Amino acid sequence: MDWNAVEESIEDDLKCSISSGTIESQRPRAGNSPGSGRLSTIFLIINAALGAGLLNFPQAFDQAGGIVTALAVQAVLLFWIVGGLLILAHCSDKAGALTLQDVLQAACGKTGLIVCSITIALYCFGTCVTFLIIIGDQFDRVLLSVWGSDFCHHWYLNRSCTMTLSSIVFILPLCYSKRIDFLRYVSSAGVLAVLYVVCLIAYKYWAGSFVPGPIKTAPSSWTDIFLVVPAICFGYQCHVSVIPIYSCLQHRTLNNFTIVCIFAIVFCVAAYSAAGVCGYLTFGSYVESDILESYSGENVFVLLGIGAIAIKTFTTYPLLLFCGREAMYTVFCELFSASQTDIALTEFRRRCFIATWWFILTLVVAVDSPDIGIVIDVLGSLAAVFIFVFPGICLLQSTLRSDPGLYLNKHRFLVLAAFAFIVVGTFIFGVVLTQAIERFGYSVKGTERLCK
């Protein structure tokens, strides 16, 4: 057998995939897919960022002390969020990396690679569980309205059955894609579905048929401003998937990617802000952690909105599974020291094995679901690591490698910016995680009282 020919064939087959390689080997070649255009990439980033967090924004506005406070915190965090995206893209170019864990490997060696991969896997797994929980919630709302309160007594209408069957039909087939830009078509459908939900929330507010609860104009305590941080970090966190998306950009340049990011983030800001403001003004302090639960499920437009969120969740789950799957690849390859040829030859079997078991485990965990508000709090603390800490570490190491003596003022400024990212991210991670643990404790006590 001609192993040189085999290796050349394998290298061609892995273009724009998230396997090891250099950027140059991933660039489009004649006769192959040219990659994603700007519009497709914008939809991919929006679909990765805009999702389940939208449902929790109105309640987060209430917890933070009102609209002005929440929007001010969001404006401050957006500066860091966009900065983190551009830093990761810049560092991926310099390192020749195609995934976030590869960028951390270039910055911190094998330790950074393993730590980043495990963190990505945990975050993606938790987010996938959240998506399945939301799917179950939406089915329950629809069946409650159509069938009545005794629907859950029928096994075929039970949450476990509807969640499992719908996920197998609509999610599982998309989980085996080899390239992330394969999902650009379903991402467009997901973005349109979320846009409908935003319009529904705005319409319900302007219709004026609800009596809101107390509406805050200021936080009760200055620490309350951090209660909106998890929702914002979770909502705008697309940093895990942005490098794989960037690697499949048709014209991969930092300037082109900056334009794509700006359009995507502006769209997300408009959607999140509209949903948060209108949803909070509609219900005030009575708003649920999932705002769709605050509306009557008998309204046909609300039912369509519930269906739209289900569609959005169906299209976003594969994106997160893709990133988590690649993180698992990395850990596997490092632990077993597999060669590039072995990795490529077993890629199909490994991809199917990890995707299948990932899907099964997330489904099992989601069947017995907690409050999505608590889950988002925990995931928001991890999201702060991706938005702040990892970009800061990458920027610091990249700058020190370029100018170890820091002779240029530009490099001194970049080092200060890197430290700022790391310090702010570590602080937010600690505060948000502490608040999530406290909230979980209160929830458990409340549940025990109800059970009694």
CSV table of C-alpha atoms in Angstrom, one decimal:
chain,number,residue,atom,x,y,z
A,1,MET,CA,0.0,0.0,0.0
A,2,ASP,CA,1.2,3.5,-0.9
A,3,TRP,CA,1.1,5.2,2.5
A,4,ASN,CA,2.1,8.5,1.0
A,5,ALA,CA,-0.9,8.5,-1.2
A,6,VAL,CA,-3.1,7.5,1.8
A,7,GLU,CA,-1.8,10.4,3.9
A,8,GLU,CA,-2.3,12.9,1.0
A,9,SER,CA,-5.9,11.6,0.6
A,10,ILE,CA,-6.5,12.0,4.3
A,11,GLU,CA,-5.1,15.5,4.4
A,12,ASP,CA,-7.4,16.5,1.5
A,13,ASP,CA,-10.4,14.9,3.3
A,14,LEU,CA,-9.8,16.9,6.5
A,15,LYS,CA,-9.9,20.3,5.0
A,16,CYS,CA,-11.9,22.7,7.1
A,17,SER,CA,-12.5,20.0,9.7
A,18,ILE,CA,-11.5,20.4,13.3
A,19,SER,CA,-8.6,18.0,13.2
A,20,SER,CA,-5.0,18.8,13.7
A,21,GLY,CA,-3.3,20.7,10.9
A,22,THR,CA,-2.2,24.1,9.8
A,23,ILE,CA,-4.3,26.9,8.5
A,24,GLU,CA,-2.8,26.7,5.0
A,25,SER,CA,-3.9,23.0,4.7
A,26,GLN,CA,-7.5,24.1,5.5
A,27,ARG,CA,-7.7,26.8,2.8
A,28,PRO,CA,-10.1,25.9,-0.1
A,29,ARG,CA,-8.6,24.1,-3.0
A,30,ALA,CA,-9.8,23.7,-6.6
A,31,GLY,CA,-12.7,21.3,-6.8
A,32,ASN,CA,-13.6,21.5,-3.2
A,33,SER,CA,-16.0,23.5,-1.1
A,34,PRO,CA,-14.9,27.2,-0.9
A,35,GLY,CA,-16.0,27.6,2.6
A,36,SER,CA,-18.7,29.9,4.1
A,37,GLY,CA,-19.4,33.4,2.8
A,38,ARG,CA,-19.9,36.4,5.1
A,39,LEU,CA,-23.7,36.0,5.4
A,40,SER,CA,-23.4,32.3,6.2
A,41,THR,CA,-20.8,33.0,8.8
A,42,ILE,CA,-22.9,35.7,10.4
A,43,PHE,CA,-25.8,33.3,10.7
A,44,LEU,CA,-23.5,30.7,12.2
A,45,ILE,CA,-22.2,33.1,14.9
A,46,ILE,CA,-25.7,34.4,15.6
A,47,ASN,CA,-27.0,30.9,15.9
A,48,ALA,CA,-24.2,30.0,18.3
A,49,ALA,CA,-24.7,33.1,20.5
A,50,LEU,CA,-28.5,33.7,20.3
A,51,GLY,CA,-30.5,31.0,21.9
A,52,ALA,CA,-31.7,29.7,25.2
A,53,GLY,CA,-30.4,32.7,27.2
A,54,LEU,CA,-33.0,34.9,25.5
A,55,LEU,CA,-35.8,33.3,27.6
A,56,ASN,CA,-34.0,34.2,30.8
A,57,PHE,CA,-33.2,37.8,30.0
A,58,PRO,CA,-36.4,39.5,31.3
A,59,GLN,CA,-36.0,37.8,34.8
A,60,ALA,CA,-32.3,38.7,34.8
A,61,PHE,CA,-33.3,42.4,34.2
A,62,ASP,CA,-35.5,42.1,37.3
A,63,GLN,CA,-32.8,40.5,39.4
A,64,ALA,CA,-30.3,43.1,38.4
A,65,GLY,CA,-32.4,46.1,39.5
A,66,GLY,CA,-34.2,47.2,36.4
A,67,ILE,CA,-33.8,48.0,32.7
A,68,VAL,CA,-31.2,50.8,33.0
A,69,THR,CA,-28.9,48.8,35.2
A,70,ALA,CA,-29.1,45.7,33.1
A,71,LEU,CA,-28.5,47.6,29.8
A,72,ALA,CA,-25.6,49.4,31.3
A,73,VAL,CA,-24.0,46.2,32.5
A,74,GLN,CA,-24.6,44.7,29.0
A,75,ALA,CA,-23.0,47.7,27.3
A,76,VAL,CA,-19.8,47.3,29.4
A,77,LEU,CA,-19.6,43.5,28.9
A,78,LEU,CA,-20.1,43.9,25.2
A,79,PHE,CA,-16.7,45.7,24.9
A,80,TRP,CA,-15.0,42.6,26.5
A,81,ILE,CA,-17.1,40.1,24.5
A,82,VAL,CA,-16.2,41.5,21.1
A,83,GLY,CA,-12.6,42.1,22.2
A,84,GLY,CA,-12.4,38.4,23.3
A,85,LEU,CA,-13.6,37.2,19.9
A,86,LEU,CA,-11.1,39.3,18.0
A,87,ILE,CA,-8.2,38.2,20.3
A,88,LEU,CA,-9.0,34.6,19.7
A,89,ALA,CA,-9.2,35.0,15.9
A,90,HIS,CA,-5.9,36.9,16.0
A,91,CYS,CA,-4.2,34.3,18.1
A,92,SER,CA,-5.6,31.4,16.0
A,93,ASP,CA,-4.0,33.0,12.9
A,94,LYS,CA,-0.6,33.4,14.7
A,95,ALA,CA,-0.7,29.8,16.1
A,96,GLY,CA,-2.1,28.2,13.0
A,97,ALA,CA,-4.9,26.8,15.1
A,98,LEU,CA,-8.4,25.6,14.2
A,99,THR,CA,-10.0,25.2,17.6
A,100,LEU,CA,-10.0,27.1,20.9
A,101,GLN,CA,-8.1,24.2,22.6
A,102,ASP,CA,-5.4,24.4,19.8
A,103,VAL,CA,-5.0,28.1,20.6
A,104,LEU,CA,-4.5,27.4,24.3
A,105,GLN,CA,-2.0,24.7,23.4
A,106,ALA,CA,0.0,27.2,21.5
A,107,ALA,CA,-0.2,29.5,24.5
A,108,CYS,CA,0.3,27.2,27.5
A,109,GLY,CA,1.5,23.9,26.0
A,110,LYS,CA,-0.1,20.5,26.8
A,111,THR,CA,-1.5,21.6,30.1
A,112,GLY,CA,-3.5,24.5,28.5
A,113,LEU,CA,-4.7,22.1,25.8
A,114,ILE,CA,-6.1,19.5,28.3
A,115,VAL,CA,-7.6,22.1,30.7
A,116,CYS,CA,-9.3,24.0,27.8
A,117,SER,CA,-10.6,20.8,26.3
A,118,ILE,CA,-12.1,19.6,29.5
A,119,THR,CA,-13.7,23.0,30.2
A,120,ILE,CA,-15.1,23.2,26.7
A,121,ALA,CA,-16.5,19.7,27.0
A,122,LEU,CA,-18.2,20.5,30.4
A,123,TYR,CA,-19.7,23.7,29.1
A,124,CYS,CA,-21.0,22.2,25.9
A,125,PHE,CA,-22.4,19.3,27.7
A,126,GLY,CA,-24.2,21.5,30.2
A,127,THR,CA,-25.5,23.7,27.5
A,128,CYS,CA,-26.8,20.7,25.5
A,129,VAL,CA,-28.6,19.5,28.6
A,130,THR,CA,-30.2,23.0,28.9
A,131,PHE,CA,-31.4,22.8,25.3
A,132,LEU,CA,-33.1,19.5,25.8
A,133,ILE,CA,-34.7,20.8,29.0
A,134,ILE,CA,-36.1,23.7,27.0
A,135,ILE,CA,-37.4,21.3,24.3
A,136,GLY,CA,-39.2,19.3,27.0
A,137,ASP,CA,-40.7,22.5,28.5
A,138,GLN,CA,-42.1,23.6,25.2
A,139,PHE,CA,-43.7,20.3,24.5
A,140,ASP,CA,-45.3,20.3,27.9
A,141,ARG,CA,-46.7,23.8,27.3
A,142,VAL,CA,-48.2,22.8,23.9
A,143,LEU,CA,-49.7,19.5,25.1
A,144,LEU,CA,-51.1,21.2,28.2
A,145,SER,CA,-53.0,23.7,26.0
A,146,VAL,CA,-54.1,21.2,23.4
A,147,TRP,CA,-54.7,18.0,25.4
A,148,GLY,CA,-55.4,19.2,29.0
A,149,SER,CA,-53.7,18.9,32.4
A,150,ASP,CA,-53.9,15.0,32.3
A,151,PHE,CA,-51.7,14.7,29.2
A,152,CYS,CA,-48.7,13.5,31.2
A,153,HIS,CA,-50.6,10.4,32.3
A,154,HIS,CA,-50.3,9.0,28.7
A,155,TRP,CA,-46.9,7.5,28.1
A,156,TYR,CA,-46.7,8.7,24.5
A,157,LEU,CA,-47.4,12.3,25.6
A,158,ASN,CA,-45.1,12.2,28.7
A,159,ARG,CA,-42.1,14.6,28.7
A,160,SER,CA,-39.6,11.7,28.6
A,161,CYS,CA,-41.2,10.3,25.4
A,162,THR,CA,-41.7,13.5,23.5
A,163,MET,CA,-38.3,14.9,24.4
A,164,THR,CA,-36.6,11.6,23.3
A,165,LEU,CA,-38.5,11.1,20.1
A,166,SER,CA,-38.2,14.7,18.9
A,167,SER,CA,-34.5,14.8,19.7
A,168,ILE,CA,-33.8,11.6,17.8
A,169,VAL,CA,-35.7,12.8,14.8
A,170,PHE,CA,-34.5,16.4,14.6
A,171,ILE,CA,-31.2,16.6,16.5
A,172,LEU,CA,-29.4,13.3,16.2
A,173,PRO,CA,-29.0,13.2,12.4
A,174,LEU,CA,-27.2,16.6,12.6
A,175,CYS,CA,-24.8,15.5,15.2
A,176,TYR,CA,-22.6,13.5,12.9
A,177,SER,CA,-21.6,16.3,10.5
A,178,LYS,CA,-17.8,16.4,9.9
A,179,ARG,CA,-17.7,20.1,9.1
A,180,ILE,CA,-19.2,22.9,11.2
A,181,ASP,CA,-20.2,24.9,8.1
A,182,PHE,CA,-22.6,22.1,7.2
A,183,LEU,CA,-24.9,23.6,9.8
A,184,ARG,CA,-25.0,27.0,8.1
A,185,TYR,CA,-28.4,26.2,6.4
A,186,VAL,CA,-30.2,25.0,9.6
A,187,SER,CA,-28.6,28.0,11.4
A,188,SER,CA,-30.5,30.4,9.2
A,189,ALA,CA,-33.8,28.7,10.2
A,190,GLY,CA,-32.8,28.9,13.9
A,191,VAL,CA,-32.1,32.6,13.6
A,192,LEU,CA,-35.5,33.3,12.0
A,193,ALA,CA,-37.2,31.3,14.7
A,194,VAL,CA,-35.6,33.4,17.5
A,195,LEU,CA,-36.5,36.5,15.6
A,196,TYR,CA,-40.1,35.5,15.7
A,197,VAL,CA,-39.9,35.0,19.5
A,198,VAL,CA,-38.4,38.4,19.9
A,199,CYS,CA,-41.3,39.9,17.8
A,200,LEU,CA,-43.8,38.0,19.9
A,201,ILE,CA,-42.5,39.3,23.2
A,202,ALA,CA,-42.5,42.9,21.8
A,203,TYR,CA,-46.0,42.5,20.4
A,204,LYS,CA,-47.4,41.1,23.7
A,205,TYR,CA,-45.9,44.2,25.5
A,206,TRP,CA,-47.4,46.7,23.0
A,207,ALA,CA,-50.8,44.9,23.1
A,208,GLY,CA,-51.0,45.9,26.7
A,209,SER,CA,-53.2,43.0,28.0
A,210,PHE,CA,-51.0,42.1,31.0
A,211,VAL,CA,-50.8,43.7,34.5
A,212,PRO,CA,-47.1,43.8,35.4
A,213,GLY,CA,-45.7,43.2,38.9
A,214,PRO,CA,-43.4,45.7,40.6
A,215,ILE,CA,-40.9,47.1,38.2
A,216,LYS,CA,-37.5,48.0,39.7
A,217,THR,CA,-35.7,51.2,38.8
A,218,ALA,CA,-32.5,50.5,40.8
A,219,PRO,CA,-30.8,47.5,42.4
A,220,SER,CA,-31.6,46.8,46.0
A,221,SER,CA,-27.9,46.2,46.6
A,222,TRP,CA,-24.9,47.0,44.5
A,223,THR,CA,-24.0,43.3,44.3
A,224,ASP,CA,-27.3,42.7,42.4
A,225,ILE,CA,-25.8,44.1,39.3
A,226,PHE,CA,-23.8,40.8,39.0
A,227,LEU,CA,-27.1,38.8,38.8
A,228,VAL,CA,-27.5,39.8,35.2
A,229,VAL,CA,-23.9,38.8,34.3
A,230,PRO,CA,-24.6,35.1,34.0
A,231,ALA,CA,-27.5,35.7,31.5
A,232,ILE,CA,-25.3,38.1,29.4
A,233,CYS,CA,-22.3,35.8,29.4
A,234,PHE,CA,-24.3,32.7,28.6
A,235,GLY,CA,-26.3,34.6,26.0
A,236,TYR,CA,-23.3,36.1,24.1
A,237,GLN,CA,-20.9,33.2,24.6
A,238,CYS,CA,-20.0,32.0,21.1
A,239,HIS,CA,-16.2,32.0,21.8
A,240,VAL,CA,-16.1,28.2,21.9
A,241,SER,CA,-17.4,27.8,18.4
A,242,VAL,CA,-16.0,31.0,16.8
A,243,ILE,CA,-12.6,29.6,15.9
A,244,PRO,CA,-14.0,26.6,14.0
A,245,ILE,CA,-16.4,28.9,12.3
A,246,TYR,CA,-13.6,31.3,11.5
A,247,SER,CA,-11.5,28.4,10.1
A,248,CYS,CA,-14.2,27.8,7.5
A,249,LEU,CA,-14.6,31.5,6.5
A,250,GLN,CA,-14.2,31.8,2.7
A,251,HIS,CA,-11.8,34.7,2.9
A,252,ARG,CA,-10.1,34.1,6.2
A,253,THR,CA,-8.7,37.5,7.3
A,254,LEU,CA,-9.0,39.3,10.6
A,255,ASN,CA,-10.6,42.4,8.9
A,256,ASN,CA,-13.2,40.2,7.2
A,257,PHE,CA,-13.9,38.4,10.4
A,258,THR,CA,-14.2,41.7,12.3
A,259,ILE,CA,-17.0,42.8,9.9
A,260,VAL,CA,-18.8,39.5,10.4
A,261,CYS,CA,-18.5,39.7,14.2
A,262,ILE,CA,-19.8,43.3,14.3
A,263,PHE,CA,-22.9,42.4,12.3
A,264,ALA,CA,-23.6,39.3,14.3
A,265,ILE,CA,-23.2,41.0,17.7
A,266,VAL,CA,-25.3,44.0,16.7
A,267,PHE,CA,-28.1,41.6,15.7
A,268,CYS,CA,-27.8,39.7,19.0
A,269,VAL,CA,-27.8,43.0,21.0
A,270,ALA,CA,-31.0,44.1,19.3
A,271,ALA,CA,-32.7,40.8,19.9
A,272,TYR,CA,-31.6,40.4,23.6
A,273,SER,CA,-32.3,44.0,24.5
A,274,ALA,CA,-35.8,43.9,22.9
A,275,ALA,CA,-36.7,40.7,24.6
A,276,GLY,CA,-35.3,41.8,27.9
A,277,VAL,CA,-36.9,45.2,28.0
A,278,CYS,CA,-40.3,44.2,26.6
A,279,GLY,CA,-40.6,41.0,28.6
A,280,TYR,CA,-39.7,42.7,31.8
A,281,LEU,CA,-42.1,45.6,31.2
A,282,THR,CA,-44.9,43.1,30.4
A,283,PHE,CA,-44.6,41.1,33.6
A,284,GLY,CA,-42.3,43.0,36.0
A,285,SER,CA,-41.3,40.9,39.0
A,286,TYR,CA,-43.8,38.2,38.1
A,287,VAL,CA,-41.8,37.1,35.1
A,288,GLU,CA,-40.7,33.5,35.0
A,289,SER,CA,-37.2,32.2,34.4
A,290,ASP,CA,-38.5,31.0,31.0
A,291,ILE,CA,-40.6,34.0,29.8
A,292,LEU,CA,-42.7,31.8,27.5
A,293,GLU,CA,-44.1,30.2,30.6
A,294,SER,CA,-45.6,33.5,31.6
A,295,TYR,CA,-47.9,33.6,28.6
A,296,SER,CA,-51.0,31.6,28.1
A,297,GLY,CA,-50.4,28.5,26.0
A,298,GLU,CA,-53.9,28.7,24.5
A,299,ASN,CA,-52.9,31.6,22.3
A,300,VAL,CA,-52.0,30.5,18.8
A,301,PHE,CA,-49.1,33.0,18.5
A,302,VAL,CA,-47.6,31.8,21.7
A,303,LEU,CA,-47.9,28.2,20.5
A,304,LEU,CA,-46.0,29.3,17.4
A,305,GLY,CA,-43.4,31.0,19.6
A,306,ILE,CA,-43.0,27.8,21.6
A,307,GLY,CA,-42.5,25.9,18.4
A,308,ALA,CA,-40.0,28.5,17.2
A,309,ILE,CA,-37.9,28.1,20.3
A,310,ALA,CA,-38.0,24.3,19.8
A,311,ILE,CA,-36.7,24.8,16.2
A,312,LYS,CA,-33.9,27.1,17.5
A,313,THR,CA,-32.9,24.6,20.0
A,314,PHE,CA,-32.9,21.8,17.5
A,315,THR,CA,-30.5,23.8,15.3
A,316,THR,CA,-28.1,25.0,18.0
A,317,TYR,CA,-27.6,21.7,19.9
A,318,PRO,CA,-25.5,20.2,17.0
A,319,LEU,CA,-23.2,23.3,17.1
A,320,LEU,CA,-22.4,22.8,20.7
A,321,LEU,CA,-22.1,19.0,20.4
A,322,PHE,CA,-19.6,19.6,17.5
A,323,CYS,CA,-17.4,21.7,19.7
A,324,GLY,CA,-17.7,19.4,22.6
A,325,ARG,CA,-16.9,16.4,20.4
A,326,GLU,CA,-13.8,18.1,19.1
A,327,ALA,CA,-12.7,18.8,22.7
A,328,MET,CA,-13.1,15.1,23.4
A,329,TYR,CA,-11.1,14.2,20.3
A,330,THR,CA,-8.2,16.3,21.7
A,331,VAL,CA,-8.2,14.7,25.1
A,332,PHE,CA,-8.4,11.2,23.5
A,333,CYS,CA,-5.4,12.0,21.2
A,334,GLU,CA,-3.3,13.4,24.0
A,335,LEU,CA,-4.0,10.6,26.4
A,336,PHE,CA,-3.3,7.8,23.9
A,337,SER,CA,-0.6,9.7,21.9
A,338,ALA,CA,-2.2,8.7,18.6
A,339,SER,CA,-0.4,9.5,15.4
A,340,GLN,CA,-1.9,11.8,12.8
A,341,THR,CA,-2.4,8.8,10.4
A,342,ASP,CA,-4.2,6.8,13.2
A,343,ILE,CA,-6.3,9.8,14.1
A,344,ALA,CA,-7.5,10.3,10.5
A,345,LEU,CA,-8.1,6.6,9.8
A,346,THR,CA,-10.3,6.2,12.9
A,347,GLU,CA,-11.9,9.6,12.6
A,348,PHE,CA,-15.3,8.3,11.3
A,349,ARG,CA,-15.8,5.7,14.0
A,350,ARG,CA,-14.6,8.0,16.8
A,351,ARG,CA,-16.9,10.8,15.6
A,352,CYS,CA,-20.0,8.5,15.5
A,353,PHE,CA,-19.1,7.0,18.9
A,354,ILE,CA,-18.6,10.3,20.8
A,355,ALA,CA,-21.6,12.0,19.2
A,356,THR,CA,-23.9,9.0,20.0
A,357,TRP,CA,-22.9,8.7,23.6
A,358,TRP,CA,-22.9,12.5,24.1
A,359,PHE,CA,-26.5,12.6,22.8
A,360,ILE,CA,-27.6,9.7,25.0
A,361,LEU,CA,-26.0,11.1,28.2
A,362,THR,CA,-27.4,14.6,27.8
A,363,LEU,CA,-30.8,13.1,27.1
A,364,VAL,CA,-30.7,11.0,30.3
A,365,VAL,CA,-29.6,14.0,32.4
A,366,ALA,CA,-32.2,16.3,30.9
A,367,VAL,CA,-35.1,14.0,31.6
A,368,ASP,CA,-34.9,14.9,35.3
A,369,SER,CA,-34.5,18.6,34.7
A,370,PRO,CA,-33.8,21.5,37.1
A,371,ASP,CA,-34.8,25.1,36.8
A,372,ILE,CA,-33.1,26.5,33.6
A,373,GLY,CA,-32.4,29.7,35.6
A,374,ILE,CA,-30.0,27.9,37.9
A,375,VAL,CA,-28.4,26.0,35.1
A,376,ILE,CA,-27.8,29.3,33.2
A,377,ASP,CA,-26.2,30.8,36.3
A,378,VAL,CA,-23.7,27.9,36.5
A,379,LEU,CA,-23.0,27.9,32.8
A,380,GLY,CA,-22.6,31.7,32.9
A,381,SER,CA,-19.7,31.4,35.3
A,382,LEU,CA,-18.0,29.0,32.8
A,383,ALA,CA,-18.9,31.3,29.9
A,384,ALA,CA,-16.9,34.1,31.7
A,385,VAL,CA,-13.8,31.9,31.4
A,386,PHE,CA,-14.2,31.6,27.6
A,387,ILE,CA,-15.0,35.3,27.2
A,388,PHE,CA,-12.3,36.7,29.5
A,389,VAL,CA,-9.7,34.3,30.9
A,390,PHE,CA,-8.8,32.3,27.9
A,391,PRO,CA,-8.5,35.2,25.5
A,392,GLY,CA,-6.4,37.1,28.1
A,393,ILE,CA,-4.1,34.1,28.5
A,394,CYS,CA,-3.7,33.8,24.7
A,395,LEU,CA,-3.1,37.5,24.2
A,396,LEU,CA,-0.5,37.5,27.0
A,397,GLN,CA,1.5,34.6,25.6
A,398,SER,CA,1.2,35.7,22.0
A,399,THR,CA,2.5,39.2,22.9
A,400,LEU,CA,5.4,37.9,25.1
A,401,ARG,CA,6.5,35.6,22.3
A,402,SER,CA,6.5,38.4,19.8
A,403,ASP,CA,8.4,40.8,22.1
A,404,PRO,CA,9.8,39.1,25.2
A,405,GLY,CA,11.5,42.3,26.4
A,406,LEU,CA,8.4,44.4,25.8
A,407,TYR,CA,10.4,47.1,24.0
A,408,LEU,CA,7.4,48.4,22.0
A,409,ASN,CA,4.7,50.5,23.7
A,410,LYS,CA,2.0,48.6,21.7
A,411,HIS,CA,3.1,45.3,23.2
A,412,ARG,CA,3.1,46.8,26.8
A,413,PHE,CA,-0.4,48.0,26.2
A,414,LEU,CA,-1.4,44.5,25.0
A,415,VAL,CA,0.1,42.9,28.1
A,416,LEU,CA,-1.9,45.2,30.3
A,417,ALA,CA,-5.0,44.4,28.4
A,418,ALA,CA,-4.3,40.7,28.7
A,419,PHE,CA,-4.0,41.1,32.5
A,420,ALA,CA,-7.2,43.1,32.6
A,421,PHE,CA,-9.1,40.3,30.8
A,422,ILE,CA,-7.7,37.6,33.2
A,423,VAL,CA,-8.4,39.6,36.4
A,424,VAL,CA,-11.9,40.7,35.4
A,425,GLY,CA,-12.8,37.2,34.1
A,426,THR,CA,-11.5,35.5,37.3
A,427,PHE,CA,-13.5,37.9,39.5
A,428,ILE,CA,-16.7,37.4,37.5
A,429,PHE,CA,-16.3,33.7,37.5
A,430,GLY,CA,-15.9,33.6,41.3
A,431,VAL,CA,-18.8,36.0,42.0
A,432,VAL,CA,-21.2,34.4,39.5
A,433,LEU,CA,-20.4,30.8,40.7
A,434,THR,CA,-20.9,31.8,44.3
A,435,GLN,CA,-24.3,33.4,43.6
A,436,ALA,CA,-25.3,30.3,41.6
A,437,ILE,CA,-24.4,28.0,44.5
A,438,GLU,CA,-26.4,30.2,46.9
A,439,ARG,CA,-29.4,30.2,44.6
A,440,PHE,CA,-29.2,26.4,44.2
A,441,GLY,CA,-29.2,26.1,48.0
A,442,TYR,CA,-32.3,28.2,48.3
A,443,SER,CA,-34.0,26.3,45.5
A,444,VAL,CA,-33.3,22.9,47.2
A,445,LYS,CA,-34.7,24.2,50.5
A,446,GLY,CA,-37.8,25.5,48.8
A,447,THR,CA,-38.3,22.2,47.0
A,448,GLU,CA,-38.0,20.3,50.3
A,449,ARG,CA,-40.7,22.5,51.8
A,450,LEU,CA,-43.0,21.9,48.9
A,451,CYS,CA,-42.5,18.1,49.1
A,452,LYS,CA,-43.5,18.2,52.8
